[in-house]
Amino acid sequence: MPTASAANRAEARAIFKQLIEINTTDTPLGSVTAGSAAMQKRFLDAGFPAEDVHLLGPDARKMNLVVRLRAAGHTTQKPVLFLCHMDVVQALRSDWHTDPFEFVEKDGYYYGRGTQDMKDSDAALVATLLRLHREGYRPRRDILLALTADEESGKFNGADWLVRQHRELVDAAWVINPDSGGVELDHGRAVVADVEATEKVYSDFQLTATNPGGHSSRPRPDNAIYELTAALDRLAAYTFPFELNEVTRTYFKNLAAQETGQTAADLRAILATPPDLSAAARLSAEPSFNSNFRTTCVATMLKAGHAPNALAQTAQANVNCRIFPGHSPEEIRQQLISIFGDAKLAVKYVSDSYVVADTAPERKAMTPPAPIAEVFEPLTRLTQAIWPGVPVTPVMENGASDSIYFAQAGIPCYGYSAIALERDDDRAHGQDERLPVDSYWKSLDFFYSFLKAVGGE
Ligand SMILES: [Zn+2]
């Protein structure tokens, strides 16, 4: 497997430094456009044709960049897309030991906001496309890179906007999103390489009980707070049905091979037909297993009453659901209504931009197909060339990323960064975010060979 030269590394480091030092937070000081425009300049300076480098977006400070490394001649193969968000979470100088917007190399690490999430991969992919172009490499299919806005926060999510408004620019056979997935290290030893092959859908619901209220010295039989809490008690007692899909089935099969004792036996039992639900119940004591088995809905916020000596006129809860792929938010809203079992309660949907609506979207994340060999074969081979013997497994992410917008548009997405991190050194969104220098070089080598493998040598 070829490794980057000193000159390749120097350029990749300079791009990484430049991106870290451009503030792309969703704050008055931040501008995603500044980062996108800086990368646009690099591509144009390197000789990419202007029609293959698009700077576009719905807001002047939230412009996305879409770059196309064009196939040689006519191609019938659909492109592949690398989807990378450019925005970062706010970081305060007073909370850090270094300036979060200064790229600092110290003790074998790069420090700065975005070194883990995810300017490392943004920079590695920009550097890789520039290098391939400079070497005269022409793929057999187009290779696309999208650098996007507002994954972390803000109203102008670039992935969502691009796939809805400019499908022609980002349409692809499949997507790699390096925002998740990677190699887990335990004291330097590569334990497992996770590839996010599907994810749950995030949805908030607003549950409201209302009442005429009145003086608290004269309580009435009906009461907004008690009606709300009784409904929440029913939710607490409810467990959504156990489910498996092609991704979680493969993941638990791989995990069963590594576990021992009761856990291994239970994992094998849930994979049987029909699944052993008592084994699933035992495993569900572990929250990460439970979340991987089913849709979950949990109350996360409460608000009720207006004075200590008055009957509450309104009692309200936010219920946060993580929906198993294959179900729509509206289907879950209907299910919540029947779980609450009180027709007087209003159950409304709260959108990502906090708009409250009577009904929820019918759109569902697709049930993931079995992992595509065209992706997994080179991904596994190249990962194991760097970390010999490491198992590579597809996983279903319980959280949410921009992959969901492409998954909902029917485009399979895989989350993989080839970034190796110690299990206890996840600093994304946190203080003193850092990346081992060695991990950056390895991801650079991975992407170079992986792009060539999917583009055709
Ligand atoms: Zn991220």
Short mmCIF file of C-alpha atoms and ligand atoms in Angstrom, two decimals:
data_model
loop_
_atom_site.label_atom_id
_atom_site.label_comp_id
_atom_site.label_asym_id
_atom_site.label_seq_id
_atom_site.Cartn_x
_atom_site.Cartn_y
_atom_site.Cartn_z
CA MET A 1 0.00 0.00 0.00
CA PRO A 2 1.55 3.33 -1.03
CA THR A 3 2.23 5.90 1.67
CA ALA A 4 2.18 9.67 1.28
CA SER A 5 5.47 11.39 0.48
CA ALA A 6 6.91 14.15 2.65
CA ALA A 7 5.57 16.71 0.16
CA ASN A 8 2.09 15.11 0.20
CA ARG A 9 2.12 15.20 3.98
CA ALA A 10 3.26 18.81 4.10
CA GLU A 11 0.38 19.86 1.86
CA ALA A 12 -2.16 17.80 3.83
CA ARG A 13 -0.90 19.35 7.07
CA ALA A 14 -1.10 22.88 5.62
CA ILE A 15 -4.73 22.29 4.55
CA PHE A 16 -5.60 20.88 7.98
CA LYS A 17 -3.98 23.90 9.67
CA GLN A 18 -5.80 26.32 7.39
CA LEU A 19 -9.19 24.73 8.08
CA ILE A 20 -8.70 24.59 11.86
CA GLU A 21 -7.77 28.28 11.88
CA ILE A 22 -10.89 29.33 9.96
CA ASN A 23 -13.71 29.62 12.51
CA THR A 24 -16.71 27.75 11.09
CA THR A 25 -18.93 27.80 14.19
CA ASP A 26 -22.57 28.88 13.98
CA THR A 27 -21.76 32.13 15.82
CA PRO A 28 -21.26 35.76 14.73
CA LEU A 29 -17.51 35.05 14.42
CA GLY A 30 -17.94 31.91 12.34
CA SER A 31 -18.28 31.47 8.58
CA VAL A 32 -18.53 28.16 6.78
CA THR A 33 -18.23 30.14 3.55
CA ALA A 34 -14.73 31.26 4.51
CA GLY A 35 -13.67 27.62 4.78
CA SER A 36 -15.46 26.55 1.59
CA ALA A 37 -14.01 29.49 -0.37
CA ALA A 38 -10.48 28.73 0.85
CA MET A 39 -10.81 25.13 -0.41
CA GLN A 40 -12.42 26.33 -3.67
CA LYS A 41 -9.33 28.49 -4.27
CA ARG A 42 -7.05 25.48 -3.75
CA PHE A 43 -8.97 23.39 -6.29
CA LEU A 44 -9.09 26.17 -8.88
CA ASP A 45 -5.39 26.99 -8.37
CA ALA A 46 -4.60 23.29 -8.89
CA GLY A 47 -6.33 23.40 -12.27
CA PHE A 48 -9.72 21.85 -11.53
CA PRO A 49 -12.16 23.19 -14.18
CA ALA A 50 -14.49 25.86 -12.77
CA GLU A 51 -17.56 23.80 -13.79
CA ASP A 52 -16.40 21.03 -11.45
CA VAL A 53 -16.03 23.29 -8.40
CA HIS A 54 -19.34 24.66 -7.07
CA LEU A 55 -19.66 27.07 -4.17
CA LEU A 56 -23.35 27.29 -3.32
CA GLY A 57 -25.86 27.56 -0.51
CA PRO A 58 -28.99 29.28 0.81
CA ASP A 59 -27.14 31.74 3.05
CA ALA A 60 -24.11 33.98 2.48
CA ARG A 61 -22.27 32.60 5.54
CA LYS A 62 -23.28 28.98 5.02
CA MET A 63 -22.02 28.17 1.53
CA ASN A 64 -21.18 24.56 0.67
CA LEU A 65 -18.48 23.39 -1.72
CA VAL A 66 -19.04 20.52 -4.15
CA VAL A 67 -16.01 19.29 -6.10
CA ARG A 68 -16.03 16.70 -8.87
CA LEU A 69 -13.01 14.66 -9.94
CA ARG A 70 -14.33 13.79 -13.35
CA ALA A 71 -14.16 10.35 -14.93
CA ALA A 72 -12.04 9.85 -18.02
CA GLY A 73 -14.42 9.76 -21.00
CA HIS A 74 -17.97 8.47 -20.93
CA THR A 75 -19.08 6.50 -17.92
CA THR A 76 -22.27 4.63 -17.09
CA GLN A 77 -21.33 4.19 -13.43
CA LYS A 78 -22.90 6.56 -10.92
CA PRO A 79 -20.49 8.74 -8.94
CA VAL A 80 -19.44 8.11 -5.37
CA LEU A 81 -19.75 10.96 -2.89
CA PHE A 82 -17.63 11.83 0.13
CA LEU A 83 -19.82 13.89 2.46
CA CYS A 84 -18.01 16.05 5.02
CA HIS A 85 -19.39 18.77 7.24
CA MET A 86 -17.24 21.90 7.57
CA ASP A 87 -18.87 23.47 10.59
CA VAL A 88 -17.62 22.90 14.12
CA VAL A 89 -19.06 23.24 17.61
CA GLN A 90 -18.31 26.49 19.46
CA ALA A 91 -15.18 26.44 21.65
CA LEU A 92 -14.10 29.05 24.17
CA ARG A 93 -10.47 30.08 24.64
CA SER A 94 -11.03 30.23 28.43
CA ASP A 95 -12.06 26.53 28.51
CA TRP A 96 -8.99 25.29 26.62
CA HIS A 97 -5.27 25.00 27.30
CA THR A 98 -4.53 26.26 23.77
CA ASP A 99 -6.43 28.59 21.43
CA PRO A 100 -9.09 26.31 19.87
CA PHE A 101 -8.77 28.17 16.56
CA GLU A 102 -5.02 27.85 16.40
CA PHE A 103 -3.51 24.65 14.97
CA VAL A 104 -1.03 23.47 17.59
CA GLU A 105 1.22 20.42 17.25
CA LYS A 106 2.35 19.13 20.62
CA ASP A 107 3.52 15.74 21.97
CA GLY A 108 2.46 13.83 18.85
CA TYR A 109 -0.99 15.43 18.63
CA TYR A 110 -2.68 18.14 16.61
CA TYR A 111 -4.82 20.34 18.85
CA GLY A 112 -7.70 22.57 17.76
CA ARG A 113 -11.48 22.66 17.37
CA GLY A 114 -12.38 20.23 14.60
CA THR A 115 -9.28 18.03 14.80
CA GLN A 116 -11.59 15.06 15.55
CA ASP A 117 -14.94 16.38 14.27
CA MET A 118 -14.28 16.56 11.39
CA LYS A 119 -11.77 18.86 9.76
CA ASP A 120 -9.29 15.97 9.90
CA SER A 121 -11.28 14.13 7.23
CA ASP A 122 -12.21 17.35 5.38
CA ALA A 123 -8.52 18.15 5.02
CA ALA A 124 -7.45 14.58 4.21
CA LEU A 125 -10.01 14.35 1.40
CA VAL A 126 -9.18 17.78 -0.05
CA ALA A 127 -5.49 16.80 -0.01
CA THR A 128 -6.26 13.42 -1.61
CA LEU A 129 -8.31 14.89 -4.47
CA LEU A 130 -5.60 17.49 -5.14
CA ARG A 131 -2.94 14.78 -5.16
CA LEU A 132 -4.90 12.48 -7.48
CA HIS A 133 -5.51 15.38 -9.86
CA ARG A 134 -1.85 16.38 -9.81
CA GLU A 135 -0.79 12.80 -10.53
CA GLY A 136 -3.07 12.81 -13.58
CA TYR A 137 -5.29 10.08 -12.15
CA ARG A 138 -8.59 9.78 -14.01
CA PRO A 139 -11.22 7.58 -12.36
CA ARG A 140 -13.70 5.39 -14.23
CA ARG A 141 -16.54 7.11 -12.37
CA ASP A 142 -16.86 10.62 -10.99
CA ILE A 143 -15.64 11.09 -7.43
CA LEU A 144 -17.43 13.86 -5.54
CA LEU A 145 -16.54 15.72 -2.38
CA ALA A 146 -19.13 17.87 -0.60
CA LEU A 147 -18.00 20.17 2.22
CA THR A 148 -21.17 21.28 3.96
CA ALA A 149 -22.69 23.67 6.51
CA ASP A 150 -24.74 23.35 9.69
CA GLU A 151 -24.40 19.71 10.65
CA GLU A 152 -23.74 20.62 14.27
CA SER A 153 -26.24 23.48 14.60
CA GLY A 154 -27.81 26.27 12.58
CA LYS A 155 -30.71 26.52 10.18
CA PHE A 156 -28.98 25.82 6.87
CA ASN A 157 -28.04 22.15 6.88
CA GLY A 158 -25.97 21.79 3.73
CA ALA A 159 -26.44 18.05 3.19
CA ASP A 160 -30.22 18.37 3.37
CA TRP A 161 -30.24 21.43 1.12
CA LEU A 162 -27.92 19.92 -1.50
CA VAL A 163 -29.78 16.64 -1.83
CA ARG A 164 -33.14 18.43 -2.09
CA GLN A 165 -32.20 21.45 -4.21
CA HIS A 166 -29.22 20.20 -6.24
CA ARG A 167 -29.58 16.47 -6.48
CA GLU A 168 -27.80 16.57 -9.87
CA LEU A 169 -24.62 17.84 -8.17
CA VAL A 170 -24.51 15.27 -5.39
CA ASP A 171 -26.35 12.26 -6.85
CA ALA A 172 -24.32 9.13 -6.19
CA ALA A 173 -24.45 5.35 -6.09
CA TRP A 174 -23.45 5.55 -2.45
CA VAL A 175 -21.94 7.93 0.07
CA ILE A 176 -19.02 7.76 2.47
CA ASN A 177 -19.52 10.11 5.43
CA PRO A 178 -16.34 10.19 7.57
CA ASP A 179 -18.27 11.88 10.41
CA SER A 180 -18.65 8.49 12.08
CA GLY A 181 -17.01 5.09 12.04
CA GLY A 182 -13.32 4.49 12.49
CA VAL A 183 -10.78 2.38 14.28
CA GLU A 184 -11.04 1.91 18.04
CA LEU A 185 -7.69 1.70 19.83
CA ASP A 186 -7.04 0.20 23.24
CA HIS A 187 -3.59 1.27 24.45
CA GLY A 188 -2.46 1.53 20.85
CA ARG A 189 -3.89 -1.82 19.78
CA ALA A 190 -6.55 -1.65 17.01
CA VAL A 191 -9.56 -3.51 18.48
CA VAL A 192 -12.27 -3.03 15.88
CA ALA A 193 -13.07 -0.89 12.83
CA ASP A 194 -16.68 0.32 12.91
CA VAL A 195 -18.46 1.29 9.72
CA GLU A 196 -21.75 3.09 10.25
CA ALA A 197 -24.09 1.43 7.77
CA THR A 198 -27.37 2.88 9.00
CA GLU A 199 -28.63 5.16 11.72
CA LYS A 200 -31.76 5.87 13.70
CA VAL A 201 -33.96 8.85 12.96
CA TYR A 202 -34.11 11.70 15.49
CA SER A 203 -37.58 13.09 16.29
CA ASP A 204 -38.96 15.29 19.06
CA PHE A 205 -42.61 15.25 20.10
CA GLN A 206 -44.41 17.79 22.25
CA LEU A 207 -46.95 16.37 24.66
CA THR A 208 -49.39 18.92 26.12
CA ALA A 209 -52.14 18.69 28.75
CA THR A 210 -54.37 21.74 29.20
CA ASN A 211 -56.91 22.65 31.85
CA PRO A 212 -59.07 25.67 32.76
CA GLY A 213 -57.01 25.90 35.97
CA GLY A 214 -58.19 27.98 38.92
CA HIS A 215 -57.35 28.56 42.57
CA SER A 216 -55.22 25.79 44.10
CA SER A 217 -57.30 25.90 47.30
CA ARG A 218 -60.12 24.29 45.26
CA PRO A 219 -58.52 21.43 43.27
CA ARG A 220 -60.74 19.97 40.54
CA PRO A 221 -60.89 16.30 39.56
CA ASP A 222 -59.06 16.92 36.30
CA ASN A 223 -55.50 18.26 36.45
CA ALA A 224 -53.04 19.04 33.67
CA ILE A 225 -49.95 17.96 35.62
CA TYR A 226 -51.40 14.62 36.73
CA GLU A 227 -52.70 13.86 33.24
CA LEU A 228 -49.30 14.59 31.77
CA THR A 229 -47.33 12.57 34.33
CA ALA A 230 -49.78 9.65 34.11
CA ALA A 231 -49.18 9.58 30.35
CA LEU A 232 -45.41 9.71 30.88
CA ASP A 233 -45.66 6.83 33.37
CA ARG A 234 -47.34 4.75 30.66
CA LEU A 235 -44.51 5.66 28.26
CA ALA A 236 -41.90 4.70 30.89
CA ALA A 237 -43.54 1.29 31.25
CA TYR A 238 -43.71 0.70 27.50
CA THR A 239 -41.01 -1.06 25.47
CA PHE A 240 -41.04 -0.79 21.69
CA PRO A 241 -40.81 -4.14 19.86
CA PHE A 242 -37.46 -5.84 19.31
CA GLU A 243 -36.18 -5.51 15.73
CA LEU A 244 -33.15 -6.50 13.68
CA ASN A 245 -32.03 -5.38 10.25
CA GLU A 246 -29.23 -6.57 7.96
CA VAL A 247 -26.73 -4.23 9.63
CA THR A 248 -27.47 -4.99 13.27
CA ARG A 249 -27.72 -8.70 12.47
CA THR A 250 -24.18 -8.65 11.05
CA TYR A 251 -22.92 -6.51 13.92
CA PHE A 252 -24.31 -8.79 16.64
CA LYS A 253 -23.06 -11.86 14.81
CA ASN A 254 -19.54 -10.38 14.76
CA LEU A 255 -19.87 -9.34 18.39
CA ALA A 256 -21.05 -12.81 19.48
CA ALA A 257 -17.80 -14.22 18.08
CA GLN A 258 -15.79 -11.92 20.37
CA GLU A 259 -17.88 -12.22 23.54
CA THR A 260 -17.97 -15.12 26.00
CA GLY A 261 -20.41 -16.71 28.49
CA GLN A 262 -24.01 -15.58 28.88
CA THR A 263 -23.59 -12.50 26.67
CA ALA A 264 -22.32 -14.61 23.75
CA ALA A 265 -25.13 -17.13 24.25
CA ASP A 266 -27.75 -14.36 24.42
CA LEU A 267 -26.36 -12.68 21.30
CA ARG A 268 -26.63 -15.96 19.40
CA ALA A 269 -30.14 -16.50 20.76
CA ILE A 270 -31.46 -13.17 19.45
CA LEU A 271 -30.16 -14.06 15.98
CA ALA A 272 -32.23 -17.26 15.88
CA THR A 273 -35.55 -17.48 14.02
CA PRO A 274 -37.70 -16.53 15.83
CA PRO A 275 -35.45 -14.44 18.09
CA ASP A 276 -35.30 -15.38 21.78
CA LEU A 277 -37.00 -12.38 23.40
CA SER A 278 -35.94 -13.30 26.93
CA ALA A 279 -32.30 -13.12 25.75
CA ALA A 280 -33.10 -9.74 24.16
CA ALA A 281 -34.59 -8.57 27.46
CA ARG A 282 -31.43 -9.61 29.37
CA LEU A 283 -29.18 -7.84 26.89
CA SER A 284 -31.42 -4.74 26.97
CA ALA A 285 -30.18 -3.97 30.49
CA GLU A 286 -27.18 -2.49 28.65
CA PRO A 287 -28.46 0.85 27.22
CA SER A 288 -26.36 0.69 24.05
CA PHE A 289 -27.77 -2.77 23.20
CA ASN A 290 -31.30 -1.67 24.06
CA SER A 291 -31.01 1.35 21.75
CA ASN A 292 -29.74 -0.89 18.96
CA PHE A 293 -32.70 -3.28 19.35
CA ARG A 294 -35.66 -0.95 18.99
CA THR A 295 -37.14 2.51 18.67
CA THR A 296 -36.74 4.39 21.95
CA CYS A 297 -38.78 7.36 23.21
CA VAL A 298 -37.94 9.14 26.42
CA ALA A 299 -39.17 12.30 28.17
CA THR A 300 -36.34 14.84 28.19
CA MET A 301 -37.96 18.12 29.32
CA LEU A 302 -40.91 19.23 31.46
CA LYS A 303 -42.70 22.53 31.84
CA ALA A 304 -45.89 23.12 33.82
CA GLY A 305 -47.83 25.66 35.83
CA HIS A 306 -47.56 29.41 36.23
CA ALA A 307 -47.80 30.05 40.00
CA PRO A 308 -47.35 28.08 43.24
CA ASN A 309 -50.94 28.81 44.29
CA ALA A 310 -52.72 28.16 40.98
CA LEU A 311 -53.86 25.02 39.20
CA ALA A 312 -51.70 24.43 36.14
CA GLN A 313 -53.37 25.48 32.91
CA THR A 314 -50.65 23.88 30.82
CA ALA A 315 -48.31 20.96 31.41
CA GLN A 316 -45.91 20.07 28.67
CA ALA A 317 -43.20 17.49 28.04
CA ASN A 318 -40.69 16.96 25.28
CA VAL A 319 -40.42 13.33 24.27
CA ASN A 320 -37.31 12.50 22.28
CA CYS A 321 -37.51 9.47 20.00
CA ARG A 322 -34.77 7.62 18.14
CA ILE A 323 -36.64 5.73 15.47
CA PHE A 324 -35.53 2.37 14.11
CA PRO A 325 -35.02 2.58 10.30
CA GLY A 326 -38.13 1.56 8.40
CA HIS A 327 -40.60 3.56 10.52
CA SER A 328 -41.72 7.14 9.91
CA PRO A 329 -42.01 9.85 12.58
CA GLU A 330 -45.79 9.99 11.93
CA GLU A 331 -46.09 6.25 12.58
CA ILE A 332 -44.33 6.75 15.92
CA ARG A 333 -46.51 9.79 16.75
CA GLN A 334 -49.62 7.61 16.27
CA GLN A 335 -48.03 4.94 18.45
CA LEU A 336 -47.32 7.52 21.20
CA ILE A 337 -50.97 8.62 21.11
CA SER A 338 -52.09 5.06 21.75
CA ILE A 339 -49.45 4.51 24.48
CA PHE A 340 -50.53 7.72 26.28
CA GLY A 341 -54.14 6.55 25.97
CA ASP A 342 -55.67 9.92 26.79
CA ALA A 343 -57.55 11.66 23.99
CA LYS A 344 -57.36 15.00 25.87
CA LEU A 345 -53.58 15.19 25.38
CA ALA A 346 -52.12 16.86 22.30
CA VAL A 347 -49.16 15.04 20.72
CA LYS A 348 -47.38 17.25 18.20
CA TYR A 349 -44.18 16.98 16.18
CA VAL A 350 -41.27 19.39 16.68
CA SER A 351 -39.05 19.85 13.62
CA ASP A 352 -35.27 20.33 13.59
CA SER A 353 -35.88 24.09 13.34
CA TYR A 354 -38.27 23.93 16.35
CA VAL A 355 -41.47 24.38 14.32
CA VAL A 356 -44.37 22.59 16.05
CA ALA A 357 -46.77 20.76 13.73
CA ASP A 358 -49.93 18.68 14.22
CA THR A 359 -48.52 15.78 12.24
CA ALA A 360 -45.03 14.39 11.65
CA PRO A 361 -43.26 13.53 8.38
CA GLU A 362 -44.31 10.28 6.70
CA ARG A 363 -40.82 9.89 5.24
CA LYS A 364 -38.88 6.99 6.70
CA ALA A 365 -35.20 6.10 6.61
CA MET A 366 -34.84 3.12 4.34
CA THR A 367 -34.30 -0.28 5.85
CA PRO A 368 -30.62 -0.75 5.18
CA PRO A 369 -29.57 -3.29 2.59
CA ALA A 370 -26.86 -5.81 3.39
CA PRO A 371 -23.56 -3.88 3.24
CA ILE A 372 -22.51 -3.36 -0.38
CA ALA A 373 -19.48 -5.48 -1.34
CA GLU A 374 -18.21 -2.74 -3.66
CA VAL A 375 -17.71 -0.60 -0.54
CA PHE A 376 -16.82 -3.20 2.07
CA GLU A 377 -14.31 -5.19 0.05
CA PRO A 378 -11.80 -2.34 -0.51
CA LEU A 379 -12.63 -0.75 2.83
CA THR A 380 -11.83 -3.96 4.71
CA ARG A 381 -8.78 -4.82 2.62
CA LEU A 382 -7.20 -1.36 3.01
CA THR A 383 -8.09 -1.04 6.69
CA GLN A 384 -6.46 -4.40 7.37
CA ALA A 385 -3.41 -3.37 5.33
CA ILE A 386 -2.91 -0.54 7.85
CA TRP A 387 -4.13 -2.38 10.99
CA PRO A 388 -3.44 -6.09 10.31
CA GLY A 389 -6.13 -8.47 11.52
CA VAL A 390 -8.55 -5.82 12.82
CA PRO A 391 -12.19 -6.93 12.44
CA VAL A 392 -14.27 -4.58 10.27
CA THR A 393 -17.95 -4.51 11.17
CA PRO A 394 -21.01 -2.57 10.03
CA VAL A 395 -22.90 -0.86 12.86
CA MET A 396 -26.17 1.00 13.32
CA GLU A 397 -25.51 4.35 14.93
CA ASN A 398 -27.95 5.26 17.72
CA GLY A 399 -27.24 8.96 17.20
CA ALA A 400 -27.77 11.01 14.06
CA SER A 401 -25.60 12.48 11.31
CA ASP A 402 -26.02 14.09 7.88
CA SER A 403 -26.13 10.59 6.36
CA ILE A 404 -29.84 10.52 7.18
CA TYR A 405 -30.65 13.06 4.44
CA PHE A 406 -29.06 10.88 1.78
CA ALA A 407 -30.48 7.68 3.27
CA GLN A 408 -33.95 9.24 3.12
CA ALA A 409 -33.27 10.14 -0.52
CA GLY A 410 -32.60 6.46 -1.17
CA ILE A 411 -28.80 6.67 -1.38
CA PRO A 412 -26.92 4.17 0.84
CA CYS A 413 -24.47 5.86 3.21
CA TYR A 414 -21.53 4.46 5.09
CA GLY A 415 -19.84 6.27 7.94
CA TYR A 416 -16.11 5.64 7.95
CA SER A 417 -13.12 7.90 8.62
CA ALA A 418 -10.18 5.48 8.92
CA ILE A 419 -9.25 7.64 11.90
CA ALA A 420 -7.83 5.62 14.79
CA LEU A 421 -8.60 6.94 18.26
CA GLU A 422 -8.13 5.61 21.76
CA ARG A 423 -11.52 4.57 23.16
CA ASP A 424 -11.18 6.96 26.09
CA ASP A 425 -9.92 9.92 24.06
CA ASP A 426 -13.09 11.00 22.25
CA ARG A 427 -12.95 14.79 22.54
CA ALA A 428 -15.39 15.76 19.79
CA HIS A 429 -17.40 18.83 20.91
CA GLY A 430 -15.25 18.94 24.07
CA GLN A 431 -12.25 20.64 25.58
CA ASP A 432 -8.73 20.37 24.12
CA GLU A 433 -9.91 18.40 21.06
CA ARG A 434 -6.93 16.62 19.54
CA LEU A 435 -5.89 14.03 17.00
CA PRO A 436 -2.75 11.85 17.02
CA VAL A 437 -0.51 12.99 14.17
CA ASP A 438 0.02 9.35 13.23
CA SER A 439 -3.76 8.83 12.89
CA TYR A 440 -3.92 11.70 10.42
CA TRP A 441 -1.17 10.19 8.22
CA LYS A 442 -2.88 6.78 8.28
CA SER A 443 -6.24 8.22 7.22
CA LEU A 444 -4.48 10.06 4.42
CA ASP A 445 -2.96 6.80 3.15
CA PHE A 446 -6.31 5.04 3.49
CA PHE A 447 -8.25 7.63 1.49
CA TYR A 448 -5.66 7.75 -1.30
CA SER A 449 -5.87 4.00 -1.91
CA PHE A 450 -9.60 3.84 -1.23
CA LEU A 451 -10.46 6.55 -3.76
CA LYS A 452 -8.36 4.74 -6.35
CA ALA A 453 -10.01 1.44 -5.50
CA VAL A 454 -13.57 2.77 -5.88
CA GLY A 455 -12.62 4.93 -8.86
CA GLY A 456 -10.87 2.03 -10.63
CA GLU A 457 -7.12 1.79 -10.91
ZN ZN B 1 -19.35 15.71 13.17
#
